[in-house]
CSV table of C-alpha atoms and ligand atoms in Angstrom, one decimal:
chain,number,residue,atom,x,y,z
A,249,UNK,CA,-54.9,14.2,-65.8
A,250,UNK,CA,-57.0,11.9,-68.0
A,251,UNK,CA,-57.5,8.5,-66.7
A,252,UNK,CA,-58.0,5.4,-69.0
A,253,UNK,CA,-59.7,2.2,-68.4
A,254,UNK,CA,-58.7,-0.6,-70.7
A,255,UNK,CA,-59.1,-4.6,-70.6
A,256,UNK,CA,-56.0,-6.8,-69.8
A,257,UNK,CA,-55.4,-7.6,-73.5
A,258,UNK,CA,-52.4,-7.3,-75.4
A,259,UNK,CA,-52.7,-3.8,-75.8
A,260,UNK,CA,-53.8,-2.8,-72.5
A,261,UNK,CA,-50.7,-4.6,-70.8
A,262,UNK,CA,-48.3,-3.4,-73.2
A,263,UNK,CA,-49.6,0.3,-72.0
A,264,UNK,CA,-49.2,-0.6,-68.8
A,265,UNK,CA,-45.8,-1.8,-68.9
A,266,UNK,CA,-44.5,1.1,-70.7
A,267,UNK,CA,-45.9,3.9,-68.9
A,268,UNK,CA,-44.8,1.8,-65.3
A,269,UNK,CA,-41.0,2.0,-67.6
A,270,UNK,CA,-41.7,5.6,-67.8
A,271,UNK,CA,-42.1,6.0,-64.4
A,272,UNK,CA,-46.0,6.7,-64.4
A,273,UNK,CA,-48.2,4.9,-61.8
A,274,UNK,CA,-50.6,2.8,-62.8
A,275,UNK,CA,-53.5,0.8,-60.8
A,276,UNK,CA,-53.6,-3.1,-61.7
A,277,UNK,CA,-55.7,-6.0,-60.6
A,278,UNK,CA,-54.1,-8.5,-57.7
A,279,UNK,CA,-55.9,-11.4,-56.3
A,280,UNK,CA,-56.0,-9.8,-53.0
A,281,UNK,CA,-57.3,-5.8,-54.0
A,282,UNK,CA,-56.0,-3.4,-57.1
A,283,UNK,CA,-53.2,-1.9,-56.5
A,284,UNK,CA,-51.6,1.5,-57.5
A,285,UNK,CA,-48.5,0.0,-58.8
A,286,UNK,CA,-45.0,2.1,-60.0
A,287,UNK,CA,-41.5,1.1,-60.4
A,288,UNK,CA,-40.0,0.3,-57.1
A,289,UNK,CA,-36.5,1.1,-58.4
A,290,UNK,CA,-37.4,4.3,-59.1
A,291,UNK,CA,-38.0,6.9,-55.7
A,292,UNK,CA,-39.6,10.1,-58.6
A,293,UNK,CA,-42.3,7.3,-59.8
A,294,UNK,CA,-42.8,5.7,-56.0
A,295,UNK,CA,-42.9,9.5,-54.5
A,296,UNK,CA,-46.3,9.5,-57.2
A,297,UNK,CA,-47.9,6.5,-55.7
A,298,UNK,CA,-47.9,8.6,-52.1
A,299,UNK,CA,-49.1,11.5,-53.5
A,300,UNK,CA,-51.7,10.2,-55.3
A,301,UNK,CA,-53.2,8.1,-52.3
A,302,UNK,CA,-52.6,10.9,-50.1
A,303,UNK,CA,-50.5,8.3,-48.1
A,304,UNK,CA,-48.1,9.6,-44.9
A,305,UNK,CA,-44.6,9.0,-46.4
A,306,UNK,CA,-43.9,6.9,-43.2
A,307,UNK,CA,-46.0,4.3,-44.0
A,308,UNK,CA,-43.6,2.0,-46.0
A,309,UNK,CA,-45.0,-0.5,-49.4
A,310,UNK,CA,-45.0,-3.6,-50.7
A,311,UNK,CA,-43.0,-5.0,-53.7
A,312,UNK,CA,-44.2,-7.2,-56.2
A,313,UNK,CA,-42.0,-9.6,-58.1
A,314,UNK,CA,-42.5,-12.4,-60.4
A,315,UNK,CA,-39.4,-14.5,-59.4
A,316,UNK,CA,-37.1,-15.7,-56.7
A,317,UNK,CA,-34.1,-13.9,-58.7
A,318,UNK,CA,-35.8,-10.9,-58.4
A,319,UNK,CA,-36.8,-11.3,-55.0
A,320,UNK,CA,-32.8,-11.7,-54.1
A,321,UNK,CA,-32.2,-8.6,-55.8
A,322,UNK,CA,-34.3,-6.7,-53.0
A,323,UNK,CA,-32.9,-8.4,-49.7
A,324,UNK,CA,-29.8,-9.3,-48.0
A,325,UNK,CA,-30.6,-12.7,-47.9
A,326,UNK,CA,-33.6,-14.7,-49.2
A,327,UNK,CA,-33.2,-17.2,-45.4
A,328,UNK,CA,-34.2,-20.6,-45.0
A,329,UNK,CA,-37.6,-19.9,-43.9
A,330,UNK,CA,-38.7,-17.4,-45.9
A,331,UNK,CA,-38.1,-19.6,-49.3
A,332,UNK,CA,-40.1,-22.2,-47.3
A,333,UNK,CA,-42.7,-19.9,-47.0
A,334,UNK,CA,-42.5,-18.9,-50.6
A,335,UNK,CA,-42.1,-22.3,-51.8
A,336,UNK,CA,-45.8,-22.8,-49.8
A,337,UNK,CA,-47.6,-19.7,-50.3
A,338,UNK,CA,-46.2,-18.3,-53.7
A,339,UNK,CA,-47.5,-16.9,-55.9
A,340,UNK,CA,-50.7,-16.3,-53.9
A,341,UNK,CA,-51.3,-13.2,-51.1
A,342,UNK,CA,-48.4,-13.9,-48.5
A,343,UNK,CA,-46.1,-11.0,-48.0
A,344,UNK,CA,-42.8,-11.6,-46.7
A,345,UNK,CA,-40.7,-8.8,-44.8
A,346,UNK,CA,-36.9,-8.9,-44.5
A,347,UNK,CA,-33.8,-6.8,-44.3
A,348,UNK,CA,-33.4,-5.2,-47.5
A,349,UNK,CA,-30.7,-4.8,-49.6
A,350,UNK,CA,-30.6,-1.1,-50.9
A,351,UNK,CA,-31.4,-1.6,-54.0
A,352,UNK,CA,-35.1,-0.4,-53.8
A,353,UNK,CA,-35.8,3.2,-54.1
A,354,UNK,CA,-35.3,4.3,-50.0
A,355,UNK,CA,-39.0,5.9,-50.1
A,356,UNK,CA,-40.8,2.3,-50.7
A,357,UNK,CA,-38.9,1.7,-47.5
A,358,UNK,CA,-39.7,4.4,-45.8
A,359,UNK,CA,-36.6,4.7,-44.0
A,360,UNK,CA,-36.8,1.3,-42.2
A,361,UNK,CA,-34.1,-1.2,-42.6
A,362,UNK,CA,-36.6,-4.1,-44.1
A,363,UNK,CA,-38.2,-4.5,-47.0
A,364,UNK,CA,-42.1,-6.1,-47.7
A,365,UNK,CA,-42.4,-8.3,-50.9
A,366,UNK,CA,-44.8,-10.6,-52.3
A,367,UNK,CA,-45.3,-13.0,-55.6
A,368,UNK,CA,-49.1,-12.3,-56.6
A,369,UNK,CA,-51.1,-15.0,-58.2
A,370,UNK,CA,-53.3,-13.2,-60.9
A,371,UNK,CA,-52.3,-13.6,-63.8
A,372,UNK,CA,-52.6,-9.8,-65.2
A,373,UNK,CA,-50.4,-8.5,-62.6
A,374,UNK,CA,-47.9,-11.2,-63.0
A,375,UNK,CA,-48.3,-10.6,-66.6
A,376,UNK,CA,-47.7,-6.8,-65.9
A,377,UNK,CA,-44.7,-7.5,-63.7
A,378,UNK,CA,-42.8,-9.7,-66.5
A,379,UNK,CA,-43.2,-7.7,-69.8
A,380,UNK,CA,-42.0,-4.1,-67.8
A,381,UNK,CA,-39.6,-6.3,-66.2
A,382,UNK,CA,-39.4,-4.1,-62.8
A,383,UNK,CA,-40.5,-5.2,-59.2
A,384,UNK,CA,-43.3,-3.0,-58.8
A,385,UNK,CA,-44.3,-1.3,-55.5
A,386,UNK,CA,-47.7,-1.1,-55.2
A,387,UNK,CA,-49.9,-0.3,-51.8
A,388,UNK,CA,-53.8,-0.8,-52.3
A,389,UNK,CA,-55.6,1.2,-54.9
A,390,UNK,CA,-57.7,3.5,-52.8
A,391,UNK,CA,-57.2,6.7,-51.1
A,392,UNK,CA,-55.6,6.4,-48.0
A,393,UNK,CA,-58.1,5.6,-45.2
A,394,UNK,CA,-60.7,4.6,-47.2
A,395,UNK,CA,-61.9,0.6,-47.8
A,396,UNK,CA,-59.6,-0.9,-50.5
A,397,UNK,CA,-61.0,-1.5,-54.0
A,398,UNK,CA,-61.9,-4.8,-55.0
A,399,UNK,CA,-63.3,-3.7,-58.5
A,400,UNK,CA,-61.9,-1.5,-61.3
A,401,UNK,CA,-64.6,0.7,-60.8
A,402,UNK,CA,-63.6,1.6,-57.2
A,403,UNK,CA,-60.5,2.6,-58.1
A,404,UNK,CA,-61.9,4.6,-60.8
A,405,UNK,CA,-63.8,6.4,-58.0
A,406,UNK,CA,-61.1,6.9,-55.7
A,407,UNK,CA,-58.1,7.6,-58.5
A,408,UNK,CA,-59.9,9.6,-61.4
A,409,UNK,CA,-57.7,12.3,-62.5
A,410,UNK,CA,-54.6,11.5,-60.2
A,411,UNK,CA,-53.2,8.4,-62.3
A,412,UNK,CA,-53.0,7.8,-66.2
A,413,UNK,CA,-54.5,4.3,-66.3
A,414,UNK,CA,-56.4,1.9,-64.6
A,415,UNK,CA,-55.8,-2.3,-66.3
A,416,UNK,CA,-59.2,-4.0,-65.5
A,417,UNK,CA,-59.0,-7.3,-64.2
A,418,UNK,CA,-62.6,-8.3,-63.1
A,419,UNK,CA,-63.2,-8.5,-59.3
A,420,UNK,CA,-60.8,-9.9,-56.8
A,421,UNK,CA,-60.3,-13.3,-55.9
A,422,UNK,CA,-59.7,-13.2,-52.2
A,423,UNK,CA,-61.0,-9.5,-51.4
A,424,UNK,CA,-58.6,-8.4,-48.4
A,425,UNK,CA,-55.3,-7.8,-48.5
A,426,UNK,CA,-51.9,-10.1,-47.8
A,427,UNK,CA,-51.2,-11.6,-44.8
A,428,UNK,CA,-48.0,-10.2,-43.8
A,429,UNK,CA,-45.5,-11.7,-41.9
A,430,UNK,CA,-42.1,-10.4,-41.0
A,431,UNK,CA,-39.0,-12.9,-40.7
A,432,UNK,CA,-36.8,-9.7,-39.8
A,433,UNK,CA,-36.4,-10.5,-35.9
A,434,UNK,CA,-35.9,-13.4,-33.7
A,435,UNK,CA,-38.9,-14.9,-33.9
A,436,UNK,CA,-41.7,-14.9,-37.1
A,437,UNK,CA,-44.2,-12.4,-36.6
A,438,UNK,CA,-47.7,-11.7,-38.1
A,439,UNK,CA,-48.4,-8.1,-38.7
A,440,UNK,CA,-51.6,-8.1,-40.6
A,441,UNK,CA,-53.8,-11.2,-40.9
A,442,UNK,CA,-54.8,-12.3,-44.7
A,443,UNK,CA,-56.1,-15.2,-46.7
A,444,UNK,CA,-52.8,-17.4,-45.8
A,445,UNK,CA,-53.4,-18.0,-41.8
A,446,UNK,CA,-51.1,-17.9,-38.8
A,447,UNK,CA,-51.9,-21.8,-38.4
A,448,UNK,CA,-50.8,-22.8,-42.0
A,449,UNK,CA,-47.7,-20.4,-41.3
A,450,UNK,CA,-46.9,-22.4,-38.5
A,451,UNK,CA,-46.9,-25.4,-39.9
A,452,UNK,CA,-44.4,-24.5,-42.8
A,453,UNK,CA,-41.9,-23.1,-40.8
A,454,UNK,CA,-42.6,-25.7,-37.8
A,455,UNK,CA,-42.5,-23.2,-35.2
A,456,UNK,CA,-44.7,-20.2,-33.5
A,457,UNK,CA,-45.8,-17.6,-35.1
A,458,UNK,CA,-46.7,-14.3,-32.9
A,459,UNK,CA,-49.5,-12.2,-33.6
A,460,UNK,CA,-48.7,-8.1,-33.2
A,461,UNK,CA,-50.5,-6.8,-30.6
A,462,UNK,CA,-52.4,-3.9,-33.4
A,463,UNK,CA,-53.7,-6.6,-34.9
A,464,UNK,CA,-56.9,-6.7,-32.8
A,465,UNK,CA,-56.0,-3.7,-30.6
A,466,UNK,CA,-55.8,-0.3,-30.8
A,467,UNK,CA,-52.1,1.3,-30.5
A,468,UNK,CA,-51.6,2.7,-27.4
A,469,UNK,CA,-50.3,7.0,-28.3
A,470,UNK,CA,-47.1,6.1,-27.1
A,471,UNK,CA,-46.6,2.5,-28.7
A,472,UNK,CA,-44.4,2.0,-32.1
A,473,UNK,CA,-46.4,0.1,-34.7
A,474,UNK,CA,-44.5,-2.8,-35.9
A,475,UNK,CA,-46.0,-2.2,-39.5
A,476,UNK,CA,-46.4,1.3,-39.7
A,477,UNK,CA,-50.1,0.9,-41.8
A,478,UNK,CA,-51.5,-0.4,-38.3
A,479,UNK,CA,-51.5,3.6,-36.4
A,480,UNK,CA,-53.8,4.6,-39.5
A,481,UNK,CA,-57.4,4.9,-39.6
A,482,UNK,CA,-58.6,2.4,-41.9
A,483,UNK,CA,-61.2,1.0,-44.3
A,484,UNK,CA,-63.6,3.4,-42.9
A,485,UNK,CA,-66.6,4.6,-44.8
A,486,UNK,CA,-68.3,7.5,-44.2
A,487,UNK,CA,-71.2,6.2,-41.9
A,488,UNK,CA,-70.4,5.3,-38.3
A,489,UNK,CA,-70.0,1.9,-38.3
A,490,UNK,CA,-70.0,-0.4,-35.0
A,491,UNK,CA,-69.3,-3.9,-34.1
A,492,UNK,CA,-72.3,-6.3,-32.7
A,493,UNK,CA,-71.4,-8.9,-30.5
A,494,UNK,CA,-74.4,-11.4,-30.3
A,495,UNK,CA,-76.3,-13.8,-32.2
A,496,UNK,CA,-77.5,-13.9,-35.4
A,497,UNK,CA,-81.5,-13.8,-33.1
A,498,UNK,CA,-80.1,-10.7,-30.7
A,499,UNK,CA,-78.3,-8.9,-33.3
A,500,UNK,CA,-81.5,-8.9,-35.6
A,501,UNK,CA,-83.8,-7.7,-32.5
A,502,UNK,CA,-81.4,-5.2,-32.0
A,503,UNK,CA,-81.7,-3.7,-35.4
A,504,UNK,CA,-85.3,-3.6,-35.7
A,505,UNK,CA,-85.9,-1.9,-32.3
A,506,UNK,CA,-83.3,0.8,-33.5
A,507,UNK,CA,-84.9,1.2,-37.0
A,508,UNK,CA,-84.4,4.7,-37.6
A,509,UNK,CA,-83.7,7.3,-40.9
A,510,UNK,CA,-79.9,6.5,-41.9
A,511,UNK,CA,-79.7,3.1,-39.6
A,512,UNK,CA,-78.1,0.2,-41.9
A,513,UNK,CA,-77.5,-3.3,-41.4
A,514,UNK,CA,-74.3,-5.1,-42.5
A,515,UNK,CA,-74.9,-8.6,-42.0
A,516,UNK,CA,-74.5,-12.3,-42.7
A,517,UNK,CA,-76.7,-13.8,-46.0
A,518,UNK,CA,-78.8,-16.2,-43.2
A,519,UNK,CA,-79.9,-12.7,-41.4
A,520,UNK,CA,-81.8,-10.9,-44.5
A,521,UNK,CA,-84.6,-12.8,-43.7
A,522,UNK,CA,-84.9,-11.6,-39.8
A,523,UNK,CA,-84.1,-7.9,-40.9
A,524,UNK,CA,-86.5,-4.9,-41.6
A,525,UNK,CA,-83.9,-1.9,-41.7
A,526,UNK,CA,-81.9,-1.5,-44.8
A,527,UNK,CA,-78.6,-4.2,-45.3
A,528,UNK,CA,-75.9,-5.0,-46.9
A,529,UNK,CA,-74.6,-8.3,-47.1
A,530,UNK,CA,-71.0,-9.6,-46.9
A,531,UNK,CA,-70.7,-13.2,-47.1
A,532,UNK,CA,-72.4,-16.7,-45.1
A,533,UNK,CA,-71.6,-16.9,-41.8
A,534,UNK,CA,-69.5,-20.2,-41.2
A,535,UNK,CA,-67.7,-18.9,-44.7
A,536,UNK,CA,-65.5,-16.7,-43.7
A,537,UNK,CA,-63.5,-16.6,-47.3
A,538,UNK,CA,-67.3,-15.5,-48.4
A,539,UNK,CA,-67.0,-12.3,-45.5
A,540,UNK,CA,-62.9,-11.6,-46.8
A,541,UNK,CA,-64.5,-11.3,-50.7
A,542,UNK,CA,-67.1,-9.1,-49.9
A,543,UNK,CA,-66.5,-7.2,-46.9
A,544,UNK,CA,-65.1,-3.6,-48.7
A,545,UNK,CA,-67.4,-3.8,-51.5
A,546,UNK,CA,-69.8,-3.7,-48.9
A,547,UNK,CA,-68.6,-0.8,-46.9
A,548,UNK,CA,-69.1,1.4,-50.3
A,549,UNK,CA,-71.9,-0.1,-50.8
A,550,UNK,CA,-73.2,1.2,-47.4
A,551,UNK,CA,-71.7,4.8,-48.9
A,552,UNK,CA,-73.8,4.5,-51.6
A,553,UNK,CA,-76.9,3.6,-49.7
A,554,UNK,CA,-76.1,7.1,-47.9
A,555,UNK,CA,-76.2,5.0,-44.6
A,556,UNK,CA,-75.1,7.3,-41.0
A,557,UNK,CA,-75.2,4.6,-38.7
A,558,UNK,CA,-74.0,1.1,-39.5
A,559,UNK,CA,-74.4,-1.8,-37.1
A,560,UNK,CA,-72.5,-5.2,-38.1
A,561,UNK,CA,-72.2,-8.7,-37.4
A,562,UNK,CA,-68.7,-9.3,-35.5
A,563,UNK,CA,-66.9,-12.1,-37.5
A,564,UNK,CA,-64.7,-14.8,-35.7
A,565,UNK,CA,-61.5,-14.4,-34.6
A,566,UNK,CA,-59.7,-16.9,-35.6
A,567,UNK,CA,-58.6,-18.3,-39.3
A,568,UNK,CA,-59.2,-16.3,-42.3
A,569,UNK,CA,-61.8,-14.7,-40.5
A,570,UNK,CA,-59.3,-12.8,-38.1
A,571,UNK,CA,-58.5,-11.0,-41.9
A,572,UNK,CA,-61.9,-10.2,-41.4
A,573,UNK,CA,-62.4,-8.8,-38.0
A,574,UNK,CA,-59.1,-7.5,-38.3
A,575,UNK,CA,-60.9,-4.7,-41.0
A,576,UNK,CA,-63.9,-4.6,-39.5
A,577,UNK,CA,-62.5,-3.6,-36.8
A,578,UNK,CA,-60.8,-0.3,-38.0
A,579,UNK,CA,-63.5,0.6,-40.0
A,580,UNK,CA,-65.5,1.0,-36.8
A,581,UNK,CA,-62.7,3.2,-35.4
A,582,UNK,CA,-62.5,-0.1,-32.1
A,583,UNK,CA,-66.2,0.1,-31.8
A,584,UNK,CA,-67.6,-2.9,-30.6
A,585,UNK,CA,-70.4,-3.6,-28.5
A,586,UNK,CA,-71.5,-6.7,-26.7
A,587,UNK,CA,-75.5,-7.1,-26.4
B,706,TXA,O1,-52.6,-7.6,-50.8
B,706,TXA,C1,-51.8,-6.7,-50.7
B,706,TXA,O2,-50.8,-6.7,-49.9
B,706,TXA,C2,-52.1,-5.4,-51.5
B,706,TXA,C3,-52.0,-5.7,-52.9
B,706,TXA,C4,-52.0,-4.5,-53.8
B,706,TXA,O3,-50.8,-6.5,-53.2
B,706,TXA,N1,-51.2,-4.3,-51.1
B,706,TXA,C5,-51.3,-3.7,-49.9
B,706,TXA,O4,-50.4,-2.7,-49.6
B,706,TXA,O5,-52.2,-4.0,-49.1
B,706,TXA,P1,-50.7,-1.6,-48.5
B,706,TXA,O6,-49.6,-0.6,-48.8
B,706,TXA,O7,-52.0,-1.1,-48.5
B,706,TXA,O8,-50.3,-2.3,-47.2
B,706,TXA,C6,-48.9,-2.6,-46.9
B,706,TXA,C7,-48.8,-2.9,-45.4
B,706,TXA,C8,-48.9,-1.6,-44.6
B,706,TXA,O9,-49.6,-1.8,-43.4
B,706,TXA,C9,-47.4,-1.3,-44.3
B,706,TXA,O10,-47.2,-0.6,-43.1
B,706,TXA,C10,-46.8,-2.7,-44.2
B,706,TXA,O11,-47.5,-3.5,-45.1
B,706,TXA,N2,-45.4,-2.8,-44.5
B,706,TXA,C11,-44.8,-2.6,-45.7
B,706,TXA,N3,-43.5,-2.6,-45.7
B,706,TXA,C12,-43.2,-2.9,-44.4
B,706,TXA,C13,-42.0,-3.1,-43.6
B,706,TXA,N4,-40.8,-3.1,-44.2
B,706,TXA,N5,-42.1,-3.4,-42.3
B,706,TXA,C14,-43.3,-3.4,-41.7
B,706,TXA,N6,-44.5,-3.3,-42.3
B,706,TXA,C15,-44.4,-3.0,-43.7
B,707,MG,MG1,-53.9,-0.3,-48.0
């Protein structure tokens, strides 16, 4: 299969919207990451977006509308809080799971009762959404387990020859994926931390929001993942990465001492100047909507260095910067060392 590139003009969304009315797959630009987008009515064109990712069929996606009408076509019941939190957070990268009602093909379910969906901001994939008219499923553009692509040209390297067409939309605004947050049980819970945080959850619903246990921790063999995409190896590129816990002064000692062939650094912008191994930079340290932008552009970029052994800066915890940690973390398969 040939794939094409083409701009987000007139042209390049009207291809876009008919080949996604076709049934084709088709990788568009979101603020959060691309993503490999198909009609979510339609099981044939969703069954292409798993096999062209190479994505286990248990691990369920996310719908993208560009309206509260179409939104209550997909679920039992659009509830109180969730159209506070869409009211809040919409269109921007929140993703809000509830029961579903049927009406999406079963395999973007993946044979849970719920389904995931979110109102994107950017402008081409909302413009994508209206003129094919279809809630489109669409997981990140990448192949499954590696980082997800925050340029066209990542997705060019990851999807070249398994989809038709790729829309360009520039690089992405907020550079990790939705925060997801599941209204389907008792209580609110978050199941992957994003841009939108747990804090500005809480204070739109006006109650506490729990944080799943994978979302810092490794599932236990035995443990059910509450979001199925948590029991995956993630993000990872192909050096060894692993977490440093210390300062900005130890973590830079560290480096130097160990500055052997294949050894990279993937650090904060105020380190560069305390470093003499090989780096890659993603984002200021007290910015940690700087580290979310940059952070899988950097993991390729370490790829493209032909780095073995990466050692990074361990991002805060809490905010958007759990987002951050939170992908960090599976990229270093849990490895994370205090100094
Ligand atoms: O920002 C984003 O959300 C991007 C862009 C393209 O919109 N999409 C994205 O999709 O990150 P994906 O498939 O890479 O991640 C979807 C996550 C997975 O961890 C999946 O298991 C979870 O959401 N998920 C989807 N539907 C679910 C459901 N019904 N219940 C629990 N988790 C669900
Ligand atoms: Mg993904």
């Amino acid at each position: 299969m040939q794939t094409q590139l083409v701009q987000a003009d007139s042209v390049g969304l009207q291809q876009a919207a008919h080949l996604l009315q076709q049934g084709e797959v088709v990788a568009i630009p979101t603020e959060t990451v691309y993503g490999l987008a198909a009609d979510a009515t339609n099981g044939q064109a969703v069954k292409k977006i798993f096999a062209a990712k190479g994505r286990p069929q248990d691990n369920p996606l996310i719908v993208h509308i560009d309206s509260i009408d179409m939104w209550k076509t997909l679920v039992k019941e659009v509830t109180a809080d969730a159209l506070a939190l869409a009211k809040a957070f919409w269109p921007g990268p929140l993703t809000i799971i509830l029961p579903h009602s049927g009406s999406a093909a079963p395999e973007v379910c993946a044979g849970l009762d719920t389904i995931a969906v979110r109102m994107p901001s950017h402008p081409v994939a909302r413009a994508i959404i209206t003129q094919s008219g279809l809630p489109l499923a669409a997981p990140s553009a990448n192949l499954s387990g590696s980082p997800s692509p925050t340029e066209a040209r990542y997705v060019l390297e990851d999807m070249e020859g398994r989809i038709p067409l790729i829309v360009e939309g520039g690089s992405c605004e907020v550079g990790v994926e939705s925060t997801v947050v599941t209204l389907a049980g008792e209580q609110p819970v978050l199941l992957r931390p994003g841009y939108i945080t747990k804090e500005q959850l809480e204070a739109v619903l006006q109650k506490e929001v729990l944080v799943a246990g994978a979302v810092t921790q490794m599932l236990k063999a035995d443990e059910i993942a509450a979001s199925p995409g948590m029991k995956y190896k993630h993000y990872a590129p192909k050096a060894q990465v692993t977490i440093l816990q210390a300062s900005g002064k130890d973590y830079c000692d560290y480096l130097n001492k160990h500055a052997e062939q294949g050894v990279a650094a993937l650090c904060y912008e105020e380190d560069v100047p305390y470093l003499k191994v090989p780096y890659v930079v993603y984002g200021k340290q007290e910015d940690a909507a700087s580290q979310a932008k940059e952070l899988f552009s950097a993991l390729r970029h370490l790829d493209e260095m032909g780095a073995k052994e990466v050692y990074a800066r361990c991002p805060a915890t809490e905010g958007v910067a759990l987002a951050v940690y939170n992908r960090l973390l599976r990229a270093a398969a849990f490895r994370v060392v205090q100094l």
